[in-house]
Structures are given as structure tokens and as C-alpha cells.
mmCIF file of C-alpha atoms in Angstrom:
data_model
loop_
_atom_site.group_PDB
_atom_site.id
_atom_site.type_symbol
_atom_site.label_atom_id
_atom_site.label_comp_id
_atom_site.label_asym_id
_atom_site.label_seq_id
_atom_site.Cartn_x
_atom_site.Cartn_y
_atom_site.Cartn_z
ATOM 1 C CA GLU A 17 131.246 156.315 87.225
ATOM 2 C CA THR A 18 133.788 158.021 89.444
ATOM 3 C CA GLY A 19 132.826 157.658 93.099
ATOM 4 C CA VAL A 20 133.665 161.188 94.227
ATOM 5 C CA THR A 21 133.696 164.110 91.839
ATOM 6 C CA GLN A 22 134.865 167.651 92.411
ATOM 7 C CA THR A 23 134.355 170.820 90.431
ATOM 8 C CA PRO A 24 136.071 172.883 89.321
ATOM 9 C CA ARG A 25 139.355 171.055 88.946
ATOM 10 C CA HIS A 26 141.296 174.305 88.803
ATOM 11 C CA LEU A 27 140.395 177.714 90.171
ATOM 12 C CA VAL A 28 142.235 181.010 90.187
ATOM 13 C CA MET A 29 140.709 183.742 92.279
ATOM 14 C CA GLY A 30 141.622 187.117 93.634
ATOM 15 C CA MET A 31 141.604 187.877 97.302
ATOM 16 C CA THR A 32 138.352 189.792 97.083
ATOM 17 C CA ASN A 33 136.450 187.174 95.104
ATOM 18 C CA LYS A 34 133.809 184.773 96.329
ATOM 19 C CA LYS A 35 133.742 181.287 94.893
ATOM 20 C CA SER A 36 132.514 177.834 95.811
ATOM 21 C CA LEU A 37 133.963 174.374 95.477
ATOM 22 C CA LYS A 38 131.600 171.513 94.873
ATOM 23 C CA CYS A 39 131.892 167.860 95.786
ATOM 24 C CA GLU A 40 129.504 165.056 94.928
ATOM 25 C CA GLN A 41 129.700 161.430 95.958
ATOM 26 C CA HIS A 42 127.918 158.604 94.192
ATOM 27 C CA LEU A 43 128.715 155.907 96.733
ATOM 28 C CA GLY A 44 125.745 156.171 99.074
ATOM 29 C CA HIS A 45 127.992 157.292 101.906
ATOM 30 C CA ASN A 46 126.841 159.198 104.969
ATOM 31 C CA ALA A 47 130.010 161.085 105.858
ATOM 32 C CA MET A 48 131.887 163.695 103.854
ATOM 33 C CA TYR A 49 135.123 165.574 104.468
ATOM 34 C CA TRP A 50 137.142 168.539 103.260
ATOM 35 C CA TYR A 51 140.939 168.376 103.336
ATOM 36 C CA LYS A 52 143.596 170.894 102.418
ATOM 37 C CA GLN A 53 146.830 169.716 100.852
ATOM 38 C CA SER A 54 149.591 172.316 100.733
ATOM 39 C CA ALA A 55 153.034 171.831 99.286
ATOM 40 C CA LYS A 56 155.381 170.043 101.678
ATOM 41 C CA LYS A 57 152.729 169.704 104.388
ATOM 42 C CA PRO A 58 150.632 166.739 105.456
ATOM 43 C CA LEU A 59 146.996 166.659 104.527
ATOM 44 C CA GLU A 60 144.999 168.797 106.897
ATOM 45 C CA LEU A 61 141.469 167.860 107.785
ATOM 46 C CA MET A 62 139.215 170.900 107.616
ATOM 47 C CA PHE A 63 135.636 169.758 108.134
ATOM 48 C CA VAL A 64 133.679 166.572 108.722
ATOM 49 C CA TYR A 65 129.997 166.086 108.011
ATOM 50 C CA SER A 66 127.995 163.107 109.184
ATOM 51 C CA LEU A 67 124.439 162.791 107.903
ATOM 52 C CA GLU A 68 124.573 166.427 106.840
ATOM 53 C CA GLU A 69 125.554 167.616 110.304
ATOM 54 C CA ARG A 70 128.956 169.163 110.838
ATOM 55 C CA VAL A 71 130.745 167.089 113.432
ATOM 56 C CA GLU A 72 134.217 168.543 113.234
ATOM 57 C CA ASN A 73 135.759 171.883 112.427
ATOM 58 C CA ASN A 74 139.511 171.923 112.829
ATOM 59 C CA SER A 75 140.050 175.585 113.653
ATOM 60 C CA VAL A 76 139.551 176.620 110.077
ATOM 61 C CA PRO A 77 139.384 180.379 109.401
ATOM 62 C CA SER A 78 135.912 181.747 108.819
ATOM 63 C CA ARG A 79 136.786 182.692 105.261
ATOM 64 C CA PHE A 80 136.118 179.001 104.539
ATOM 65 C CA SER A 81 132.457 178.123 104.957
ATOM 66 C CA PRO A 82 131.246 174.563 104.343
ATOM 67 C CA GLU A 83 127.743 173.520 103.414
ATOM 68 C CA CYS A 84 126.249 170.058 103.200
ATOM 69 C CA PRO A 85 122.676 170.240 101.831
ATOM 70 C CA ASN A 86 122.336 166.445 101.622
ATOM 71 C CA SER A 87 124.476 163.389 102.100
ATOM 72 C CA SER A 88 125.626 163.390 98.481
ATOM 73 C CA HIS A 89 126.772 166.981 98.139
ATOM 74 C CA LEU A 90 129.312 169.096 99.924
ATOM 75 C CA PHE A 91 130.330 172.655 99.210
ATOM 76 C CA LEU A 92 133.152 174.853 100.373
ATOM 77 C CA HIS A 93 132.363 178.536 100.055
ATOM 78 C CA LEU A 94 135.391 180.787 99.794
ATOM 79 C CA HIS A 95 135.635 184.534 100.397
ATOM 80 C CA THR A 96 138.434 187.036 100.981
ATOM 81 C CA LEU A 97 141.085 184.352 100.786
ATOM 82 C CA GLN A 98 144.793 184.879 101.298
ATOM 83 C CA PRO A 99 147.645 183.737 99.043
ATOM 84 C CA GLU A 100 148.608 181.126 101.637
ATOM 85 C CA ASP A 101 145.253 179.480 101.035
ATOM 86 C CA SER A 102 146.509 178.329 97.646
ATOM 87 C CA ALA A 103 146.475 174.536 97.795
ATOM 88 C CA LEU A 104 144.809 171.388 96.570
ATOM 89 C CA TYR A 105 141.426 170.970 98.251
ATOM 90 C CA LEU A 106 140.312 167.381 98.485
ATOM 91 C CA CYS A 107 136.874 166.085 99.241
ATOM 92 C CA ALA A 108 136.337 162.591 100.619
ATOM 93 C CA SER A 109 133.464 160.419 101.710
ATOM 94 C CA SER A 110 133.053 157.294 103.785
ATOM 95 C CA GLN A 111 130.197 155.004 104.615
ATOM 96 C CA ARG A 112 130.131 156.385 108.115
ATOM 97 C CA THR A 113 132.430 158.243 110.406
ATOM 98 C CA GLY A 114 134.560 156.071 112.634
ATOM 99 C CA GLY A 115 137.943 154.467 112.263
ATOM 100 C CA LEU A 116 136.721 151.336 110.555
ATOM 101 C CA TYR A 117 135.576 153.090 107.419
ATOM 102 C CA GLU A 118 138.058 154.058 104.766
ATOM 103 C CA GLN A 119 137.633 157.324 102.954
ATOM 104 C CA TYR A 120 137.318 157.678 99.219
ATOM 105 C CA PHE A 121 138.749 160.826 97.736
ATOM 106 C CA GLY A 122 137.880 163.021 94.799
ATOM 107 C CA PRO A 123 140.486 164.384 92.368
ATOM 108 C CA GLY A 124 140.698 167.717 94.153
ATOM 109 C CA THR A 125 140.413 171.359 93.193
ATOM 110 C CA ARG A 126 143.714 173.135 92.617
ATOM 111 C CA LEU A 127 143.126 176.616 94.045
ATOM 112 C CA THR A 128 145.406 179.549 93.357
ATOM 113 C CA VAL A 129 144.794 182.808 95.186
ATOM 114 C CA THR A 130 146.358 185.818 93.545
ATOM 115 C CA ALA B 9 148.578 163.129 120.203
ATOM 116 C CA GLN B 10 149.002 161.170 117.010
ATOM 117 C CA LYS B 11 151.884 161.381 114.631
ATOM 118 C CA VAL B 12 152.824 159.607 111.426
ATOM 119 C CA THR B 13 156.349 159.789 110.071
ATOM 120 C CA GLN B 14 157.353 158.838 106.571
ATOM 121 C CA ALA B 15 161.067 159.454 106.698
ATOM 122 C CA GLN B 16 161.636 158.925 102.988
ATOM 123 C CA THR B 17 160.689 162.092 101.171
ATOM 124 C CA GLU B 18 161.554 160.766 97.734
ATOM 125 C CA ILE B 19 162.550 157.388 96.350
ATOM 126 C CA SER B 20 163.724 156.707 92.842
ATOM 127 C CA VAL B 21 164.020 153.180 91.455
ATOM 128 C CA VAL B 22 164.328 151.469 88.132
ATOM 129 C CA GLU B 23 161.496 149.327 86.856
ATOM 130 C CA LYS B 24 161.376 145.789 88.259
ATOM 131 C CA GLU B 25 163.200 146.748 91.429
ATOM 132 C CA ASP B 26 161.530 146.089 94.758
ATOM 133 C CA VAL B 27 160.915 149.128 96.925
ATOM 134 C CA THR B 28 159.820 149.536 100.543
ATOM 135 C CA LEU B 29 158.122 152.652 101.852
ATOM 136 C CA ASP B 30 158.522 153.174 105.575
ATOM 137 C CA CYS B 31 155.859 154.382 107.980
ATOM 138 C CA VAL B 32 156.253 154.873 111.714
ATOM 139 C CA TYR B 33 153.376 156.025 113.872
ATOM 140 C CA GLU B 34 152.812 157.287 117.387
ATOM 141 C CA THR B 35 149.653 157.017 119.429
ATOM 142 C CA ARG B 36 148.642 156.325 122.994
ATOM 143 C CA ASP B 37 145.380 154.729 121.930
ATOM 144 C CA THR B 38 145.130 150.960 122.009
ATOM 145 C CA THR B 39 142.535 150.860 119.254
ATOM 146 C CA TYR B 40 143.513 152.458 115.996
ATOM 147 C CA TYR B 41 143.535 151.937 112.251
ATOM 148 C CA LEU B 42 146.338 152.329 109.778
ATOM 149 C CA PHE B 43 145.910 153.156 106.106
ATOM 150 C CA TRP B 44 147.942 153.507 102.972
ATOM 151 C CA TYR B 45 146.809 155.753 100.142
ATOM 152 C CA LYS B 46 148.283 156.356 96.715
ATOM 153 C CA GLN B 47 148.089 159.764 95.055
ATOM 154 C CA PRO B 48 148.845 159.587 91.328
ATOM 155 C CA PRO B 49 149.472 162.765 89.300
ATOM 156 C CA SER B 50 145.732 163.059 88.676
ATOM 157 C CA GLY B 51 145.342 164.110 92.304
ATOM 158 C CA GLU B 52 142.829 161.846 93.990
ATOM 159 C CA LEU B 53 143.974 159.678 96.835
ATOM 160 C CA VAL B 54 143.344 156.030 96.155
ATOM 161 C CA PHE B 55 142.707 153.789 99.139
ATOM 162 C CA LEU B 56 145.063 150.795 99.238
ATOM 163 C CA ILE B 57 144.690 149.091 102.591
ATOM 164 C CA ARG B 58 143.333 149.399 106.123
ATOM 165 C CA ARG B 59 144.695 147.568 109.149
ATOM 166 C CA ASN B 60 143.351 147.616 112.690
ATOM 167 C CA SER B 61 145.592 147.569 115.713
ATOM 168 C CA PHE B 62 144.560 144.062 116.730
ATOM 169 C CA ASP B 63 145.508 142.435 113.471
ATOM 170 C CA GLU B 64 149.228 142.142 112.922
ATOM 171 C CA GLN B 65 149.014 139.707 110.073
ATOM 172 C CA ASN B 66 150.951 140.814 107.072
ATOM 173 C CA GLU B 67 149.011 141.156 103.885
ATOM 174 C CA ILE B 68 149.831 140.621 100.256
ATOM 175 C CA SER B 69 147.810 141.874 97.330
ATOM 176 C CA GLY B 70 149.419 141.176 94.008
ATOM 177 C CA ARG B 71 152.706 143.084 93.895
ATOM 178 C CA TYR B 72 151.850 144.959 97.082
ATOM 179 C CA SER B 73 152.583 143.764 100.584
ATOM 180 C CA TRP B 74 152.344 145.340 103.991
ATOM 181 C CA ASN B 75 154.289 144.594 107.158
ATOM 182 C CA PHE B 76 152.611 145.733 110.369
ATOM 183 C CA GLN B 77 154.727 145.501 113.538
ATOM 184 C CA LYS B 78 153.269 146.929 116.719
ATOM 185 C CA SER B 79 156.539 146.374 118.593
ATOM 186 C CA THR B 80 158.223 148.972 116.422
ATOM 187 C CA SER B 81 155.066 150.987 115.612
ATOM 188 C CA SER B 82 155.692 150.509 111.947
ATOM 189 C CA PHE B 83 153.482 149.773 108.973
ATOM 190 C CA ASN B 84 155.744 149.421 105.965
ATOM 191 C CA PHE B 85 154.645 148.987 102.373
ATOM 192 C CA THR B 86 156.585 147.016 99.784
ATOM 193 C CA ILE B 87 156.067 147.038 96.041
ATOM 194 C CA THR B 88 157.618 144.056 94.321
ATOM 195 C CA ALA B 89 158.824 144.322 90.734
ATOM 196 C CA SER B 90 157.919 147.999 90.507
ATOM 197 C CA GLN B 91 156.379 149.443 87.367
ATOM 198 C CA VAL B 92 156.282 152.936 85.918
ATOM 199 C CA VAL B 93 152.570 153.131 86.779
ATOM 200 C CA ASP B 94 153.519 152.841 90.441
ATOM 201 C CA SER B 95 154.983 156.343 90.289
ATOM 202 C CA ALA B 96 152.945 158.426 92.720
ATOM 203 C CA VAL B 97 152.949 159.930 96.168
ATOM 204 C CA TYR B 98 152.163 157.391 98.861
ATOM 205 C CA PHE B 99 150.637 158.380 102.167
ATOM 206 C CA CYS B 100 150.468 156.451 105.389
ATOM 207 C CA ALA B 101 147.695 157.486 107.790
ATOM 208 C CA LEU B 102 146.614 156.717 111.330
ATOM 209 C CA ARG B 103 143.093 156.932 112.657
ATOM 210 C CA THR B 104 142.176 156.713 116.311
ATOM 211 C CA ILE B 105 138.973 156.975 118.262
ATOM 212 C CA ALA B 106 139.686 160.060 120.271
ATOM 213 C CA GLY B 107 137.802 162.647 122.216
ATOM 214 C CA GLY B 108 134.670 160.589 122.524
ATOM 215 C CA THR B 109 133.615 161.419 119.005
ATOM 216 C CA SER B 110 132.417 158.855 116.561
ATOM 217 C CA TYR B 111 134.661 160.317 113.941
ATOM 218 C CA GLY B 112 138.060 159.984 115.511
ATOM 219 C CA LYS B 113 141.166 161.688 114.260
ATOM 220 C CA LEU B 114 142.848 160.853 110.949
ATOM 221 C CA THR B 115 146.484 161.875 110.730
ATOM 222 C CA PHE B 116 148.514 161.622 107.539
ATOM 223 C CA GLY B 117 152.238 161.373 107.100
ATOM 224 C CA GLN B 118 154.104 163.762 104.838
ATOM 225 C CA GLY B 119 154.036 161.331 101.968
ATOM 226 C CA THR B 120 156.768 159.615 99.972
ATOM 227 C CA ILE B 121 157.241 160.488 96.327
ATOM 228 C CA LEU B 122 158.028 157.322 94.404
ATOM 229 C CA THR B 123 159.428 157.584 90.905
ATOM 230 C CA VAL B 124 159.880 154.429 88.889
ATOM 231 C CA HIS B 125 162.070 154.869 85.821
ATOM 232 C CA PRO B 126 161.736 152.631 82.782
#
């Protein structure tokens, strides 16, 4: 079974739509992350959750709203997005936060905002 | 501030050639971790290796080897006898314990696109 799954894999939405990205980890980890990967830019960390508590928010616009109902699930709620928000959104998990623990990534959701 | 530089944007080799992917990092922290990830066309980043700043031993895993040199702030990755399945984007990343948080800061390089031709 794949450790970290993400749905949907592809999403096209208009700027006025509201949608949600879902991430689920089957590794028993306590930390989960959202990253944004844009063309020709390094991966950008968006949010970090540790034991369902948000511990980091890297100046992400409010049109992105994360939710972590339990340690296995992470959502990214999207509303009134802009075309520049089109990117690959990657979810990751790790046993704990902290430098020692490597992160395991899902396959990503390819988001296109029209 | 942390920074990771992967100067090679794209590398193209023929199968069975050896290839080295360069990674240079910057940090003022004395404790940090370095990572390499592989991103195949399917999208997910696959963890390859983690190194901490106190362990400069080079590591070999099958056809993969890593050369960590603190003196030059480099953490290079070599694939020996490359194969078509090695074609992917490879990311080097640096993680420090910064700001008093337990999480720390993970910084990725721009990535190197490796294409191995048959």
C-alpha cells in the first residue's frame, strides 16, 4: 500500500470555485506537510502540522486553508484562486517534526486554475 | 538563512555512464541535515538519503553514492552505470533547527533534471 496518497491527482478549477485537496498517510506518522511546486521554482513549504496542530504557516495567502482532522488526514481547502496558483501540490508526512526525520511524499495534485 | 544550490539544471547521459549531481549548501547552523530526493515522472518525491552535519562519511548504496564535504559545503550524488529508470528530477535539501521550533526549516534546491538515454 502506498504510504502517502493524494486525491485528486489532477484538478482544473475556475477562479471562483471552491475545492479541496485530500492527503492521507498510512505510515503512522505524526507530522504532515503541504508543499507547492511551481515550474522552475524550488519546492515551497506551505504548512506544517504536528499532532494535528498547525506549527508553521509560511505566509501563505488566505485563499489556501489547511485542515488536519487527525494525524492521518490533511486537507487543503481552496477558494478564489489565481492563475499563478497553478502548480503541483505535494503532501508529505514524517514520524515527527525535527531535522532527523525524513519526509515521505505523496504523488501530488496537479492544479490548474483557469 | 539557508540556501541550496544545484547548479546543473539538466544533465543528459547515455546508459551505463556515470553521472554526478552537484549540491552546494549554505547555513550558519552547526547542526543540520542534508537530504536527496528523487522525483520520477509520476510526481512523488522519493527519499534517497539523509546525512547529519556531524557525519562526513561517504555512503554507497548499490549504484548510488554520496560525497559529503563540510569544507566545501557540498553533498554530491553519483550514480554509477546509469540506467534509463534513473531518469528523474533530483532534489538536494537542507534542514536546520532554526527559530527554536521543533520543526526546523527545510530548504530545497532547484532540482536537476537527469535524462538517461538508452
